[in-house]
């Protein structure tokens, strides 16, 4: 391959780069792991053949939902919508976006029914009813949007390396920059009515949340406070967006009409781009005013519901725990010790399993839970004979099975990626039972001792799922909840002997209709089943008499009671819902004569808007998917690459402005990405051979190839750190993840690069070189296990190890080097504070007078406007107080002590378009020594400093960080080897930086 019209040396580099691109394409496009089914509207991509059985139905549900939304919103998709179907998690989930292209990711696993937090019918139907609202809201275009999409050849994604894309992105898709509560509220609102009322707009859990906040005097957030604080510090974190958004949309429908809500969500000719401006235009009042009116309405609404509950005697309780425990798992009681076992997860504390005394409330932390889930933390089972707890980790991925002895604390990993949850222990034969999710199916499995493998028992047909199973003490029966494809829920019972013999027959005990039978468990004598349900609209405790075939209600709760466990003193241990999560409590086991039904806000929506009854989507089976299919077969990513966007850019070359264009190309699921940019510096002070700047990058999976010519960078215009360089480069890199297991991560990376036309070192600014050409190779290894609790703004504990070996090849001489770093942190004595020790050491081989043989240190290195980490002082090559690269040496040792103080959060500082989120202080002390082995060349520095970071959020999805830092560094030198080091007066540095995204 040859490229005419260029000097020979430059042509050779370009040809090499093009050859690497062609080879990468050949490798990338050769695999056939992905399959695709295409229609006019959809590109459904999936992995292999195991899930192929589901593809036609998924395509039908997609087309059915899109047909409905297109009619209701008057929406015509601007492009084909890519759907990526996978089985990467043990519970169903999905996400959607329209930048840079319309895209939905879809997990085919069964739904999670815990606490009835997400009521729904068949999961694929509900998913597309919901996710396509996001596509409509983000992709629907007014004439001005269409103009800019044409101008930029697509919808522009924000790229922090080209911050002008923030403006372009808003111009091409303004509704994308609405808060999450707007997007999720609209999607849940529509999902509910499309399913005939089965959804969170008529959800009992949602009613309970707001009823409890009113009862306990909890905070009802403003629209700004919700985004700045409510979705971060509450135990429900991001789910608050769904809760508040759904509730607000329902209120609007009651007060102004459901069709007004549709008009607000729509982006049509004449509508305002910004969602808050569109709100005022649609409803005649500012959003903040109507939101405040809703909160007043909500308080009165929940007062009325509490009065309805109090028309019958309210069940008394005695809390066992001294505090609310956030999310809580199933609980188990040890009568001999008077203790209970459960997993908990609440703000400022890592999720863990706890042993708690039911009389005193004193607790003992047993073990942290890796990969804890929201609401249920982990699936938990208990063997009272050996006092062993079984629990699952990686609960958002493929679950592992772990055991811990509560007496010795011995922890054992039993099975990795076994994907089994809803655990139940059979005391009769010491086997463990559970429900396994794989490829969209739900399977009851048995795990015999020693619990290292599982046996298949029964697989339900697609769309049917069992959960919350329990086994009688004599080992004869297995009970659980059965969720059918139409959303109906039934309490059922199996004979274990029949199950083991291959029988699929079960005994239906009680039909809960669309309400969940929550965690029904056997009494000690096997006569009763205790559980909870929102059957009356409020979650109460129920007892099913297996002998008399009778269901009784045992409580009349104001908030909600869950997960009952029988106690020997005619009382029950329950989880009481509170504003801060679940609280273990005791209630008397006594049937109540009646409970009153509450009013649902969704009922008011229907009464005020009969039209929502007509919004029920038709059956997907009516879609003739074969006739709509335009292609089915192998998916080739590179052949589907298209232009994503083209736009003007501004860059900096040293201190000079350059202007140009950038083109982005990508494949539908983002495996292939190409970026091409070119700019020109018009200033005559820039040498003519340095005025053009070009960059080309291609990535596929773990591989990346890149080339630069007189590399420029926008941020070189704003501050001391410069990355622009004269000359050209060509490089290729590869990175591979070896472990991605919750917070534990291990990876390595390899890279090679060549440089020509240099006047400065590629890695260090202002360090000149007499060698215009060099080659570079490196190999890096990273291993970390760091984590943070709910409400944190930074990592709070753990460790991270890095080791890098590299070499520069200059003038036929190789300059190898190696360095390593180790960070370790622990929580501080204040909530969300932490202490860290950060160490690093390195050695380079070569003469000290040779620039390539040295490490260089100094400065905060934050630019006045930046996009890199605001905490640059943590990096081994920084030293606040010195100038950039002021210190150097062929070897070094560095240690930093850092104290991150608790952040201060803001609740209402700003408006929906711009608000303050938090301010975070930190102080640090650093010691650095270079040229350790030579007492005459050794240099020592001590640095003290601090930094204050202020987080600012614009348009809901654009975070900025304003940082101010101060450092003072003292330099100590050995003048005479027999004397102590002499320390010079301190050098100071003040840093002010505005980090974009």
mmCIF file with all atom_site columns, N, CA and C in Angstrom, residues 111 113 120 123 460-461 463-467 480-492 513 516-517:
data_model
loop_
_atom_site.group_PDB
_atom_site.id
_atom_site.type_symbol
_atom_site.label_atom_id
_atom_site.label_alt_id
_atom_site.label_comp_id
_atom_site.label_asym_id
_atom_site.label_entity_id
_atom_site.label_seq_id
_atom_site.pdbx_PDB_ins_code
_atom_site.Cartn_x
_atom_site.Cartn_y
_atom_site.Cartn_z
_atom_site.occupancy
_atom_site.B_iso_or_equiv
_atom_site.pdbx_formal_charge
_atom_site.auth_seq_id
_atom_site.auth_comp_id
_atom_site.auth_asym_id
_atom_site.auth_atom_id
_atom_site.pdbx_PDB_model_num
ATOM 1  N N  . UNK A 1 111 ? -37.616 -10.637 35.675 1.00 0.00 ? 111 UNK A N  1
ATOM 2  C CA . UNK A 1 111 ? -37.678 -9.442  36.511 1.00 0.00 ? 111 UNK A CA 1
ATOM 3  C C  . UNK A 1 111 ? -37.365 -9.757  37.967 1.00 0.00 ? 111 UNK A C  1
ATOM 4  N N  . UNK A 1 113 ? -38.766 -9.141  41.636 1.00 0.00 ? 113 UNK A N  1
ATOM 5  C CA . UNK A 1 113 ? -40.063 -8.812  42.231 1.00 0.00 ? 113 UNK A CA 1
ATOM 6  C C  . UNK A 1 113 ? -39.962 -8.315  43.671 1.00 0.00 ? 113 UNK A C  1
ATOM 7  N N  . UNK A 1 120 ? -45.240 -5.104  36.944 1.00 0.00 ? 120 UNK A N  1
ATOM 8  C CA . UNK A 1 120 ? -45.320 -5.069  35.484 1.00 0.00 ? 120 UNK A CA 1
ATOM 9  C C  . UNK A 1 120 ? -45.928 -6.362  34.985 1.00 0.00 ? 120 UNK A C  1
ATOM 10 N N  . UNK A 1 123 ? -42.344 -9.067  30.597 1.00 0.00 ? 123 UNK A N  1
ATOM 11 C CA . UNK A 1 123 ? -41.227 -8.146  30.729 1.00 0.00 ? 123 UNK A CA 1
ATOM 12 C C  . UNK A 1 123 ? -40.779 -7.496  29.421 1.00 0.00 ? 123 UNK A C  1
ATOM 13 N N  . UNK A 1 460 ? -39.238 -23.469 34.215 1.00 0.00 ? 460 UNK A N  1
ATOM 14 C CA . UNK A 1 460 ? -40.518 -22.927 33.796 1.00 0.00 ? 460 UNK A CA 1
ATOM 15 C C  . UNK A 1 460 ? -40.435 -22.497 32.336 1.00 0.00 ? 460 UNK A C  1
ATOM 16 N N  . UNK A 1 461 ? -41.575 -22.460 31.669 1.00 0.00 ? 461 UNK A N  1
ATOM 17 C CA . UNK A 1 461 ? -41.595 -21.962 30.305 1.00 0.00 ? 461 UNK A CA 1
ATOM 18 C C  . UNK A 1 461 ? -41.319 -20.468 30.324 1.00 0.00 ? 461 UNK A C  1
ATOM 19 N N  . UNK A 1 463 ? -41.412 -16.645 30.368 1.00 0.00 ? 463 UNK A N  1
ATOM 20 C CA . UNK A 1 463 ? -42.427 -15.710 30.846 1.00 0.00 ? 463 UNK A CA 1
ATOM 21 C C  . UNK A 1 463 ? -42.988 -16.061 32.198 1.00 0.00 ? 463 UNK A C  1
ATOM 22 N N  . UNK A 1 464 ? -42.713 -17.282 32.683 1.00 0.00 ? 464 UNK A N  1
ATOM 23 C CA . UNK A 1 464 ? -43.157 -17.702 34.010 1.00 0.00 ? 464 UNK A CA 1
ATOM 24 C C  . UNK A 1 464 ? -41.939 -17.755 34.922 1.00 0.00 ? 464 UNK A C  1
ATOM 25 N N  . UNK A 1 465 ? -42.084 -17.249 36.127 1.00 0.00 ? 465 UNK A N  1
ATOM 26 C CA . UNK A 1 465 ? -40.947 -17.172 37.045 1.00 0.00 ? 465 UNK A CA 1
ATOM 27 C C  . UNK A 1 465 ? -41.408 -17.524 38.446 1.00 0.00 ? 465 UNK A C  1
ATOM 28 N N  . UNK A 1 466 ? -40.535 -18.167 39.198 1.00 0.00 ? 466 UNK A N  1
ATOM 29 C CA . UNK A 1 466 ? -40.812 -18.425 40.617 1.00 0.00 ? 466 UNK A CA 1
ATOM 30 C C  . UNK A 1 466 ? -39.758 -17.703 41.451 1.00 0.00 ? 466 UNK A C  1
ATOM 31 N N  . UNK A 1 467 ? -40.160 -17.271 42.625 1.00 0.00 ? 467 UNK A N  1
ATOM 32 C CA . UNK A 1 467 ? -39.247 -16.517 43.483 1.00 0.00 ? 467 UNK A CA 1
ATOM 33 C C  . UNK A 1 467 ? -39.707 -16.648 44.933 1.00 0.00 ? 467 UNK A C  1
ATOM 34 N N  . UNK A 1 480 ? -43.593 -21.069 47.234 1.00 0.00 ? 480 UNK A N  1
ATOM 35 C CA . UNK A 1 480 ? -43.039 -19.864 46.637 1.00 0.00 ? 480 UNK A CA 1
ATOM 36 C C  . UNK A 1 480 ? -44.085 -19.105 45.868 1.00 0.00 ? 480 UNK A C  1
ATOM 37 N N  . UNK A 1 481 ? -43.657 -17.984 45.311 1.00 0.00 ? 481 UNK A N  1
ATOM 38 C CA . UNK A 1 481 ? -44.539 -17.168 44.481 1.00 0.00 ? 481 UNK A CA 1
ATOM 39 C C  . UNK A 1 481 ? -44.326 -17.545 43.025 1.00 0.00 ? 481 UNK A C  1
ATOM 40 N N  . UNK A 1 482 ? -45.413 -17.578 42.285 1.00 0.00 ? 482 UNK A N  1
ATOM 41 C CA . UNK A 1 482 ? -45.369 -17.876 40.858 1.00 0.00 ? 482 UNK A CA 1
ATOM 42 C C  . UNK A 1 482 ? -45.895 -16.659 40.104 1.00 0.00 ? 482 UNK A C  1
ATOM 43 N N  . UNK A 1 483 ? -45.030 -16.067 39.258 1.00 0.00 ? 483 UNK A N  1
ATOM 44 C CA . UNK A 1 483 ? -45.416 -14.932 38.429 1.00 0.00 ? 483 UNK A CA 1
ATOM 45 C C  . UNK A 1 483 ? -45.624 -15.418 37.007 1.00 0.00 ? 483 UNK A C  1
ATOM 46 N N  . UNK A 1 484 ? -46.816 -15.178 36.491 1.00 0.00 ? 484 UNK A N  1
ATOM 47 C CA . UNK A 1 484 ? -47.132 -15.638 35.146 1.00 0.00 ? 484 UNK A CA 1
ATOM 48 C C  . UNK A 1 484 ? -46.920 -14.526 34.131 1.00 0.00 ? 484 UNK A C  1
ATOM 49 N N  . UNK A 1 485 ? -46.944 -14.883 32.857 1.00 0.00 ? 485 UNK A N  1
ATOM 50 C CA . UNK A 1 485 ? -46.577 -13.963 31.798 1.00 0.00 ? 485 UNK A CA 1
ATOM 51 C C  . UNK A 1 485 ? -47.519 -12.763 31.721 1.00 0.00 ? 485 UNK A C  1
ATOM 52 N N  . UNK A 1 486 ? -48.752 -12.915 32.205 1.00 0.00 ? 486 UNK A N  1
ATOM 53 C CA . UNK A 1 486 ? -49.712 -11.808 32.167 1.00 0.00 ? 486 UNK A CA 1
ATOM 54 C C  . UNK A 1 486 ? -49.665 -10.933 33.413 1.00 0.00 ? 486 UNK A C  1
ATOM 55 N N  . UNK A 1 487 ? -48.706 -11.198 34.309 1.00 0.00 ? 487 UNK A N  1
ATOM 56 C CA . UNK A 1 487 ? -48.566 -10.406 35.523 1.00 0.00 ? 487 UNK A CA 1
ATOM 57 C C  . UNK A 1 487 ? -49.296 -10.956 36.726 1.00 0.00 ? 487 UNK A C  1
ATOM 58 N N  . UNK A 1 488 ? -50.053 -12.046 36.546 1.00 0.00 ? 488 UNK A N  1
ATOM 59 C CA . UNK A 1 488 ? -50.773 -12.630 37.674 1.00 0.00 ? 488 UNK A CA 1
ATOM 60 C C  . UNK A 1 488 ? -49.799 -13.321 38.631 1.00 0.00 ? 488 UNK A C  1
ATOM 61 N N  . UNK A 1 489 ? -50.097 -13.229 39.946 1.00 0.00 ? 489 UNK A N  1
ATOM 62 C CA . UNK A 1 489 ? -49.205 -13.775 40.969 1.00 0.00 ? 489 UNK A CA 1
ATOM 63 C C  . UNK A 1 489 ? -49.986 -14.753 41.856 1.00 0.00 ? 489 UNK A C  1
ATOM 64 N N  . UNK A 1 490 ? -49.365 -15.912 42.100 1.00 0.00 ? 490 UNK A N  1
ATOM 65 C CA . UNK A 1 490 ? -50.032 -16.956 42.870 1.00 0.00 ? 490 UNK A CA 1
ATOM 66 C C  . UNK A 1 490 ? -49.065 -17.545 43.883 1.00 0.00 ? 490 UNK A C  1
ATOM 67 N N  . UNK A 1 491 ? -49.564 -17.813 45.087 1.00 0.00 ? 491 UNK A N  1
ATOM 68 C CA . UNK A 1 491 ? -48.808 -18.551 46.081 1.00 0.00 ? 491 UNK A CA 1
ATOM 69 C C  . UNK A 1 491 ? -49.017 -20.040 45.809 1.00 0.00 ? 491 UNK A C  1
ATOM 70 N N  . UNK A 1 492 ? -47.927 -20.798 45.611 1.00 0.00 ? 492 UNK A N  1
ATOM 71 C CA . UNK A 1 492 ? -48.039 -22.209 45.233 1.00 0.00 ? 492 UNK A CA 1
ATOM 72 C C  . UNK A 1 492 ? -47.224 -23.084 46.174 1.00 0.00 ? 492 UNK A C  1
ATOM 73 N N  . UNK A 1 513 ? -53.681 -12.232 42.405 1.00 0.00 ? 513 UNK A N  1
ATOM 74 C CA . UNK A 1 513 ? -53.922 -11.426 41.211 1.00 0.00 ? 513 UNK A CA 1
ATOM 75 C C  . UNK A 1 513 ? -52.637 -10.701 40.814 1.00 0.00 ? 513 UNK A C  1
ATOM 76 N N  . UNK A 1 516 ? -47.903 -9.083  44.695 1.00 0.00 ? 516 UNK A N  1
ATOM 77 C CA . UNK A 1 516 ? -46.893 -10.100 44.982 1.00 0.00 ? 516 UNK A CA 1
ATOM 78 C C  . UNK A 1 516 ? -47.159 -10.827 46.298 1.00 0.00 ? 516 UNK A C  1
ATOM 79 N N  . UNK A 1 517 ? -47.043 -12.165 46.312 1.00 0.00 ? 517 UNK A N  1
ATOM 80 C CA . UNK A 1 517 ? -46.974 -12.893 47.585 1.00 0.00 ? 517 UNK A CA 1
ATOM 81 C C  . UNK A 1 517 ? -45.536 -12.806 48.106 1.00 0.00 ? 517 UNK A C  1
#
